[in-house]
GROMACS .gro file of C-alpha atoms in nm:
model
  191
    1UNK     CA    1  -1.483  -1.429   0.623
    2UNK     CA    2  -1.223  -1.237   0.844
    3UNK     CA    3  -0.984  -1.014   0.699
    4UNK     CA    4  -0.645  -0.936   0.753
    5UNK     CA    5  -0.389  -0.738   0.569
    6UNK     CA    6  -0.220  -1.056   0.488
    7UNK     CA    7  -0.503  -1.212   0.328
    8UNK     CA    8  -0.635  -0.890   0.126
    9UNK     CA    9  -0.235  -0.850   0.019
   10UNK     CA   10  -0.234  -1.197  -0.097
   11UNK     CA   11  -0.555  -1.174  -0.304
   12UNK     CA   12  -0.409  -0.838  -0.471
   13UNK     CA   13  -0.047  -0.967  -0.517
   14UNK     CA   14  -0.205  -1.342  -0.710
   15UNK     CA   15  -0.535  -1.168  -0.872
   16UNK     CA   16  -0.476  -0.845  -0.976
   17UNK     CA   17  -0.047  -0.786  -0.981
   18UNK     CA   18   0.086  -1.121  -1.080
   19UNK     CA   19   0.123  -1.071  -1.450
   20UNK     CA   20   0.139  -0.702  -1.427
   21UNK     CA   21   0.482  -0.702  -1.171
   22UNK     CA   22   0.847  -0.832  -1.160
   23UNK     CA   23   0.881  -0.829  -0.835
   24UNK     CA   24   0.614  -0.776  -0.521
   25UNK     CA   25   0.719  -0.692  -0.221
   26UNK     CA   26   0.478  -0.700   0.122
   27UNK     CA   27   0.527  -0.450   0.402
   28UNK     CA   28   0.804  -0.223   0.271
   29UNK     CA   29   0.932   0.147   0.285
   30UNK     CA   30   1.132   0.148  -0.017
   31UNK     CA   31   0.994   0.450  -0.176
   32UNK     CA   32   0.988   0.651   0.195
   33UNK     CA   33   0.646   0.545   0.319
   34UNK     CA   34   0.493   0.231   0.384
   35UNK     CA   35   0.345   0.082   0.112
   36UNK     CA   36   0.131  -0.237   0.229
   37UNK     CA   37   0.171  -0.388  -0.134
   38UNK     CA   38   0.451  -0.259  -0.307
   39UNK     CA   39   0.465  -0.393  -0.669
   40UNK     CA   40   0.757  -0.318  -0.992
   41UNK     CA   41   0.597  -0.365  -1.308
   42UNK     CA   42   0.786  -0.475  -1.634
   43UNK     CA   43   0.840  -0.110  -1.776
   44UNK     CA   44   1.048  -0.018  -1.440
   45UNK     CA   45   0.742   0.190  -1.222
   46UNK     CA   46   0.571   0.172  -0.879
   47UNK     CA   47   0.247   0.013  -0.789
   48UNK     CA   48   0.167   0.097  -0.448
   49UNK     CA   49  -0.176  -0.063  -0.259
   50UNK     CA   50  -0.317   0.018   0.081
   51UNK     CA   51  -0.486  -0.188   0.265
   52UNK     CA   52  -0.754  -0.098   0.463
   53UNK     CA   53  -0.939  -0.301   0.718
   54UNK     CA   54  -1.183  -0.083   0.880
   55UNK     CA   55  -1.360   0.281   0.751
   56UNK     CA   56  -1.165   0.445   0.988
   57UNK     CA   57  -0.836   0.353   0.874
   58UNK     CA   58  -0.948   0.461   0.520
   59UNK     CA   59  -1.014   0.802   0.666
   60UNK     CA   60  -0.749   0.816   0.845
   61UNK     CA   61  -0.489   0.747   0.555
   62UNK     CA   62  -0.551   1.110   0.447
   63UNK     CA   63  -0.329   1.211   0.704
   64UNK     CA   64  -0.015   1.012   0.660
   65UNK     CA   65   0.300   1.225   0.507
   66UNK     CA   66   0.342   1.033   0.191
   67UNK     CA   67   0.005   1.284   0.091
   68UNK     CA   68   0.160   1.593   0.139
   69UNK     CA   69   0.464   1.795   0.045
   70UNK     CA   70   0.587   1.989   0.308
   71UNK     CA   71   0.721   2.333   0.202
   72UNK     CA   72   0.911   2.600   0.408
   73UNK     CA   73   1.023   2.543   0.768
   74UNK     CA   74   0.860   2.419   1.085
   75UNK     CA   75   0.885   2.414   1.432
   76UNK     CA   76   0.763   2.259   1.739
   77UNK     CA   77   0.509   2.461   1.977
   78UNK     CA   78   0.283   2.365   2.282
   79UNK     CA   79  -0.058   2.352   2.162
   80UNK     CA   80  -0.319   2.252   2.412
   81UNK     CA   81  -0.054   2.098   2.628
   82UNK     CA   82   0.072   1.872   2.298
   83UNK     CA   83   0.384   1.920   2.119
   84UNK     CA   84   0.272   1.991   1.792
   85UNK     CA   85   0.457   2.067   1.450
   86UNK     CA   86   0.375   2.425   1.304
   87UNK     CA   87   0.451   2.513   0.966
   88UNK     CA   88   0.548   2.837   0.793
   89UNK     CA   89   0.372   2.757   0.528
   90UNK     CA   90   0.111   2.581   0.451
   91UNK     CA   91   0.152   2.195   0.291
   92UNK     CA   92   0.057   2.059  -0.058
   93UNK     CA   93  -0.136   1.768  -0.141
   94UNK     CA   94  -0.003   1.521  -0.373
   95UNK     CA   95  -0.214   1.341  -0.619
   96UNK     CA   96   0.045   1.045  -0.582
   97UNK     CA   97   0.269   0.974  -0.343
   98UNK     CA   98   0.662   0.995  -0.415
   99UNK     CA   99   0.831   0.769  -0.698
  100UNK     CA  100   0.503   0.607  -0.748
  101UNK     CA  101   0.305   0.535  -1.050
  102UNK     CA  102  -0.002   0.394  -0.952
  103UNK     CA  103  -0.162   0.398  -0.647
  104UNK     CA  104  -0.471   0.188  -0.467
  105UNK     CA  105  -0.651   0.116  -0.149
  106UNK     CA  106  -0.792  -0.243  -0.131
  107UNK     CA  107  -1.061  -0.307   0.136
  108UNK     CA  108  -1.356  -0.553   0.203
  109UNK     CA  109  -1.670  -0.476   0.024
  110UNK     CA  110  -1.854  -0.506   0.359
  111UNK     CA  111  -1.732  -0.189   0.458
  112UNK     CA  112  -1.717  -0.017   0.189
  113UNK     CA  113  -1.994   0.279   0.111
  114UNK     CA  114  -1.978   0.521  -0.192
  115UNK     CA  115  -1.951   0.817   0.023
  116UNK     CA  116  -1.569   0.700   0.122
  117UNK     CA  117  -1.434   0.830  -0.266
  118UNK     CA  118  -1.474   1.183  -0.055
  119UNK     CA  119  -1.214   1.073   0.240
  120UNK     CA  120  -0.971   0.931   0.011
  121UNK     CA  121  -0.652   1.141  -0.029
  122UNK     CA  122  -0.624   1.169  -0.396
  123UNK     CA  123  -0.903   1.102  -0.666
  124UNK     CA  124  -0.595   0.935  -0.890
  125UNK     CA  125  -0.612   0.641  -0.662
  126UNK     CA  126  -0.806   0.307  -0.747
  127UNK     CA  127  -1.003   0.116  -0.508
  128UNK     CA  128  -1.044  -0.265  -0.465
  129UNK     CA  129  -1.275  -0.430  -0.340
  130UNK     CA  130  -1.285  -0.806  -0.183
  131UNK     CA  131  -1.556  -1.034  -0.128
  132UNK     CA  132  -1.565  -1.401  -0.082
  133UNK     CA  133  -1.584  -1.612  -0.345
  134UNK     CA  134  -1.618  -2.005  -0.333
  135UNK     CA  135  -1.607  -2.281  -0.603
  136UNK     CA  136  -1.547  -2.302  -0.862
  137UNK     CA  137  -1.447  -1.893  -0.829
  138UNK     CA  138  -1.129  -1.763  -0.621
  139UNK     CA  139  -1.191  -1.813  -0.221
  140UNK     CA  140  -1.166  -1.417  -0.259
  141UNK     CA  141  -1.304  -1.191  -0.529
  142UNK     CA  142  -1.103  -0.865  -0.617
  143UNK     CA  143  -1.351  -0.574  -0.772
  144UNK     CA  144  -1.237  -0.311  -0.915
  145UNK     CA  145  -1.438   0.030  -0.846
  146UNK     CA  146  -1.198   0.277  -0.957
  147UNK     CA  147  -0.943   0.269  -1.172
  148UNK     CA  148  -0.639   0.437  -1.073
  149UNK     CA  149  -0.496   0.755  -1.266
  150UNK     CA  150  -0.136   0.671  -1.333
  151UNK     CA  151   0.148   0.989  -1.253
  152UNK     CA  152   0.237   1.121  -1.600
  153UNK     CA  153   0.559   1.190  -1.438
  154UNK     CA  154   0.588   0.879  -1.253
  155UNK     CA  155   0.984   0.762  -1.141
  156UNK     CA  156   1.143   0.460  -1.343
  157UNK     CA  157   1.387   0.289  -1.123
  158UNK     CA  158   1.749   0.219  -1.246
  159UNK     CA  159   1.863  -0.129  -1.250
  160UNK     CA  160   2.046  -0.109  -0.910
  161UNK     CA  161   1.722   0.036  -0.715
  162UNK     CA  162   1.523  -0.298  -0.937
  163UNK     CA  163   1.845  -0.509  -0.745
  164UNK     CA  164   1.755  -0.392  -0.411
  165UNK     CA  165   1.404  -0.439  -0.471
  166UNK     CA  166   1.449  -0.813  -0.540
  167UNK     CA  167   1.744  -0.853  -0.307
  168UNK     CA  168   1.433  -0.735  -0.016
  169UNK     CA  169   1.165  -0.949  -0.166
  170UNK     CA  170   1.406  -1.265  -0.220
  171UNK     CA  171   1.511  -1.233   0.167
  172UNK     CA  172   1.123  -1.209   0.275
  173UNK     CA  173   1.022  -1.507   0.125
  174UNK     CA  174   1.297  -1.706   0.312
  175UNK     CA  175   1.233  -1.511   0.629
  176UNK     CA  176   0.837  -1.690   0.546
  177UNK     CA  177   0.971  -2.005   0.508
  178UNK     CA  178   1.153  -2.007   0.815
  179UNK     CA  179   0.818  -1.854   1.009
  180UNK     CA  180   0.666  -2.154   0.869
  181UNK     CA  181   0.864  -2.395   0.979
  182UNK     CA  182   0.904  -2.231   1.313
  183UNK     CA  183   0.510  -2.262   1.287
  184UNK     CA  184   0.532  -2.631   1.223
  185UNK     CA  185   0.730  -2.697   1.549
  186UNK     CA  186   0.559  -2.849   1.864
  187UNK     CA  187   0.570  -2.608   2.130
  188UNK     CA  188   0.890  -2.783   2.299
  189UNK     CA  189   1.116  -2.759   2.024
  190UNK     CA  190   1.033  -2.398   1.910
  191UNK     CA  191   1.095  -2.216   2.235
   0.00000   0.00000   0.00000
């Protein structure tokens, strides 16, 4: 099989969030980071997934802001010949990242090898696995190899933050629709 995000973010949002989430949203920066899979449960909280096509976007996730709270000032400096960003002091890692409860990386089984729990950001987050399936299972298998550890602390939004969320995933599934349509068109009557 080839993967794409889409395809892994579909398989999450119907397999494993579906009865678990009012509302799922694809693609989004609600919370002030990208979240791949963002997903509101019932009791008001965050689900955030990752998805990962390759071992070197896994590693590379470690990186990303939404890891790290950045404390004291900063300031720009030449360092071999690159404008780089140099702290005062130094930056703490979050076990999850802002507002959200849960948090996972999904990824195909193919490339996944036990020694990747060490690159991961945070041991709180779950990982997902996905395999193909075939009849009569799911044309994709979800695995769970982690469970996730949820934040004790973890943000409940108010009803006008659940509004905006729905307002955002309401107006992408039209935006689909119209993408599928558009898809539908001969050549000729798209352009």
């Amino acid at each position: 099989m080839i993967w794409s995000e889409h395809s892994i973010a579909r398989a999450i949002a119907m397999q494993v969030l579906d009865r678990k989430c009012l509302v799922l949203v694809d693609n989004c920066n609600w919370t002030g980071h990208e979240c791949d899979v963002l997903g509101l449960t019932m009791d008001l909280r965050i689900i955030d997934v990752e998805v990962k096509i390759s071992r070197a976007d896994l590693k590379a996730d470690a990186k990303k802001d939404k890891w790290w709270e950045h404390v004291g000032w900063g300031r720009y400096e030449m360092v071999d010949g690159k404008r780089t960003l140099v702290r005062d002091k130094p930056s703490i890692a979050l076990d999850h990242p802002r507002k959200v409860w849960k948090h996972y990386y999904a990824l195909p089984k193919e490339i996944w090898k036990p020694e990747l729990l060490d690159c991961l950001p945070s041991k709180a987050s779950g990982v997902l696995l996905l395999r193909e399936g075939g009849w009569p299972q799911p044309p994709v298998l979800v695995e769970c190899i982690r469970r996730p550890t949820p934040a004790k602390d973890a943000y409940r939004l108010q009803p006008a933050e659940v509004m905006d969320l729905a307002r955002l995933a309401n107006l992408r599934m039209w935006e689909s629709y119209k993408k599928l349509d558009l898809a539908k068109q001969p050549v000729s009557e798209a352009a």
